[in-house]
PDB file of C-alpha atoms in Angstrom:
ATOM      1  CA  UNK A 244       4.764-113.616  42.065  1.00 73.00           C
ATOM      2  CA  UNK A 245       4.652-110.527  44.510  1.00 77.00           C
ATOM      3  CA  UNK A 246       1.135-110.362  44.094  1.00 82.00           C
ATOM      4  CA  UNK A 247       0.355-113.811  44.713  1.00 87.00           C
ATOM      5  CA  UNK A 248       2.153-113.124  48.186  1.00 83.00           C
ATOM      6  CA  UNK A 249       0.180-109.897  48.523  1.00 81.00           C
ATOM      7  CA  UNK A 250      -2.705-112.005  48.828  1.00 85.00           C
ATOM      8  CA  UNK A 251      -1.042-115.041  50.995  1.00 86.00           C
ATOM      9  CA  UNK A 252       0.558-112.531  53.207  1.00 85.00           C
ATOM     10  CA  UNK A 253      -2.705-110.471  53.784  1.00 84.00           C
ATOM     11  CA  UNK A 254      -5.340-112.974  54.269  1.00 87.00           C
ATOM     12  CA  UNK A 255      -2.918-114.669  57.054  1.00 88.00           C
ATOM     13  CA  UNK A 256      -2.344-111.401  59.049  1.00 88.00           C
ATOM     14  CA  UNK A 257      -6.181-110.606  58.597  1.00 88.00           C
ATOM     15  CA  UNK A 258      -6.986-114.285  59.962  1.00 90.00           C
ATOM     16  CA  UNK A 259      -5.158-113.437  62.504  1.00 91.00           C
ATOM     17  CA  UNK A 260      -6.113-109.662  63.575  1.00 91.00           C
ATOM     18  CA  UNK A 261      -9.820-111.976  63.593  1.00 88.00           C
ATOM     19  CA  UNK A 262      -8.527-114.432  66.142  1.00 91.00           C
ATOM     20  CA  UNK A 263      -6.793-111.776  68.181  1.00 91.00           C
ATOM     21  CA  UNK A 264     -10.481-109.919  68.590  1.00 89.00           C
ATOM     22  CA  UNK A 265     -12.390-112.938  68.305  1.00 87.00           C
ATOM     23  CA  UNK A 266     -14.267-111.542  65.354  1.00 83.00           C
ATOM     24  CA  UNK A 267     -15.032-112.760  62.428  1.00 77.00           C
ATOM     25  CA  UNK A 268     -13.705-110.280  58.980  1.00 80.00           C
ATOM     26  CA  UNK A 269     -16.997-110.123  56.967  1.00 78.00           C
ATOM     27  CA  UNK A 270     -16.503-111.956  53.684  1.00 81.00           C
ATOM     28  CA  UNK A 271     -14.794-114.533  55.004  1.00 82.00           C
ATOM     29  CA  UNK A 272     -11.205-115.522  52.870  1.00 84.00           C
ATOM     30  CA  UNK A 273     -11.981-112.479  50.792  1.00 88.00           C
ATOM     31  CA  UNK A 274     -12.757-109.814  53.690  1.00 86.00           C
ATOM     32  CA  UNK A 275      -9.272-111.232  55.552  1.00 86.00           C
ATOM     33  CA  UNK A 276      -7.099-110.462  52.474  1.00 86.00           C
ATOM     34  CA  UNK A 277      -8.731-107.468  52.105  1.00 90.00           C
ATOM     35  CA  UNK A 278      -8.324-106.356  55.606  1.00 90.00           C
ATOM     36  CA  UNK A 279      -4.467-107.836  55.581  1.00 87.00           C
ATOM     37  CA  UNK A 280      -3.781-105.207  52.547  1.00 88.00           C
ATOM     38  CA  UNK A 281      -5.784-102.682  54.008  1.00 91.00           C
ATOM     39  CA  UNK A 282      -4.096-103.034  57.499  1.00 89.00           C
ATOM     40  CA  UNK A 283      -1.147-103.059  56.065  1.00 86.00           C
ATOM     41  CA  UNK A 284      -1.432 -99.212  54.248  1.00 89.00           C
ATOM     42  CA  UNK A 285      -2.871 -98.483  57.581  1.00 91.00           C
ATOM     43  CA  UNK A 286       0.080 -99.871  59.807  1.00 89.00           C
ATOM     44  CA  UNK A 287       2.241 -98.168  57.724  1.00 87.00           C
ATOM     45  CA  UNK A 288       1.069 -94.417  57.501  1.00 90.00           C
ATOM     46  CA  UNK A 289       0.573 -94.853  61.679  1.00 90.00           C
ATOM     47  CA  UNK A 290       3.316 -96.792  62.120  1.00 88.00           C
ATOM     48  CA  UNK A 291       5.937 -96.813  59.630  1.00 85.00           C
ATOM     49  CA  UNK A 292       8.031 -99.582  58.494  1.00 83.00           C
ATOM     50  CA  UNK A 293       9.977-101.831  61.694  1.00 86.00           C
ATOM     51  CA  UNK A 294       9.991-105.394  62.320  1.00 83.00           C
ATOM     52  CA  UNK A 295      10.290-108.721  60.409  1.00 87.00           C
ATOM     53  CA  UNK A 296       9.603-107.832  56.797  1.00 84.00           C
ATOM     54  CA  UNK A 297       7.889-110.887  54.631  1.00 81.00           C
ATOM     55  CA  UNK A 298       7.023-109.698  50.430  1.00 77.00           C
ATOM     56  CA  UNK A 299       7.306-106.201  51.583  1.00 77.00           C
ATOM     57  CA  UNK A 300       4.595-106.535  54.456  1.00 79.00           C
ATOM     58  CA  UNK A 301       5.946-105.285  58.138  1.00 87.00           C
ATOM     59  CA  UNK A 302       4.314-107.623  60.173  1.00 88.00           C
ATOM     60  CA  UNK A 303       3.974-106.284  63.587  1.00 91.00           C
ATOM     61  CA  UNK A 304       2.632-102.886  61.927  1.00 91.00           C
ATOM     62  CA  UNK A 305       0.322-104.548  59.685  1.00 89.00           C
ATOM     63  CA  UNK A 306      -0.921-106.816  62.150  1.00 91.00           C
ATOM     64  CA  UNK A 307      -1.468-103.745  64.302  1.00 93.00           C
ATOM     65  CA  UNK A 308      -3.253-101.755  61.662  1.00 92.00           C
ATOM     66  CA  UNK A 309      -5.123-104.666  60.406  1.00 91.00           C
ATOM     67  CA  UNK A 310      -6.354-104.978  64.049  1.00 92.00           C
ATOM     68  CA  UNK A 311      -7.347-101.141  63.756  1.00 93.00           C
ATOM     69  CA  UNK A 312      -9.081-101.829  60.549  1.00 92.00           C
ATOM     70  CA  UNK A 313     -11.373-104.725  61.786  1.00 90.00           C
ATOM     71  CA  UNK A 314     -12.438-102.801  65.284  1.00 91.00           C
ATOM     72  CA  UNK A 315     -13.601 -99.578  63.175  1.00 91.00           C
ATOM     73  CA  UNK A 316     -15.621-101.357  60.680  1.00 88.00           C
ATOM     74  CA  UNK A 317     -17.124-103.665  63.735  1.00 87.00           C
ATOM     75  CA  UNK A 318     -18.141-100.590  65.276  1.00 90.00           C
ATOM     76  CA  UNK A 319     -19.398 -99.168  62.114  1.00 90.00           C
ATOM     77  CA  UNK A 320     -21.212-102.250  61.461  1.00 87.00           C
ATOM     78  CA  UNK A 321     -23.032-101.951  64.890  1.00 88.00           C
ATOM     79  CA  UNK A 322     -23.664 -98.580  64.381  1.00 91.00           C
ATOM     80  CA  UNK A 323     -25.771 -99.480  61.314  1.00 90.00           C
ATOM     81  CA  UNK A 324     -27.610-102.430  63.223  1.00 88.00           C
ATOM     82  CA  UNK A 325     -28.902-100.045  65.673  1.00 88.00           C
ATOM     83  CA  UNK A 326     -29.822 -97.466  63.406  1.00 83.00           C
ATOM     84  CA  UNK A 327     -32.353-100.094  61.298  1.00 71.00           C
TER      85      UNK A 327
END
């Protein structure tokens, strides 16, 4: 059952992080849970573990790393537009 919140939790917060930078998360549902998880490690190594908790997901640092996650890869993704 944890899992299946994993994956709930994450591809909310990485809808989210999208809305809050008005960009899209590249592959869609997929790419937001991905990016919710993946914000999430990163919220926590930066930011450690404070707020509301929900399935063992900090919000405000996951939404904060998630955020972090999805403006590196955008740049990275430009980077490699201009480069072809």
């Amino acid at each position: 059952m944890a899992f299946l919140w994993y994956i709930i939790i994450g591809g909310i917060l990485g809808w989210l992080a999208g809305l809050i930078l008005g960009k899209d998360v590249p592959g869609g549902v997929i790419g937001n849970i991905v990016a919710g998880i993946i914000g999430a490690w990163i919220g926590g190594m930066l930011l450690g573990s404070w707020g509301p908790k929900v399935s063992d997901f900090y919000i405000l640092p996951t939404l904060l790393g998630t955020i972090i996650l999805i403006l590196v890869v955008s740049f990275i993704m430009k980077a490699m537009r201009k480069a072809n």
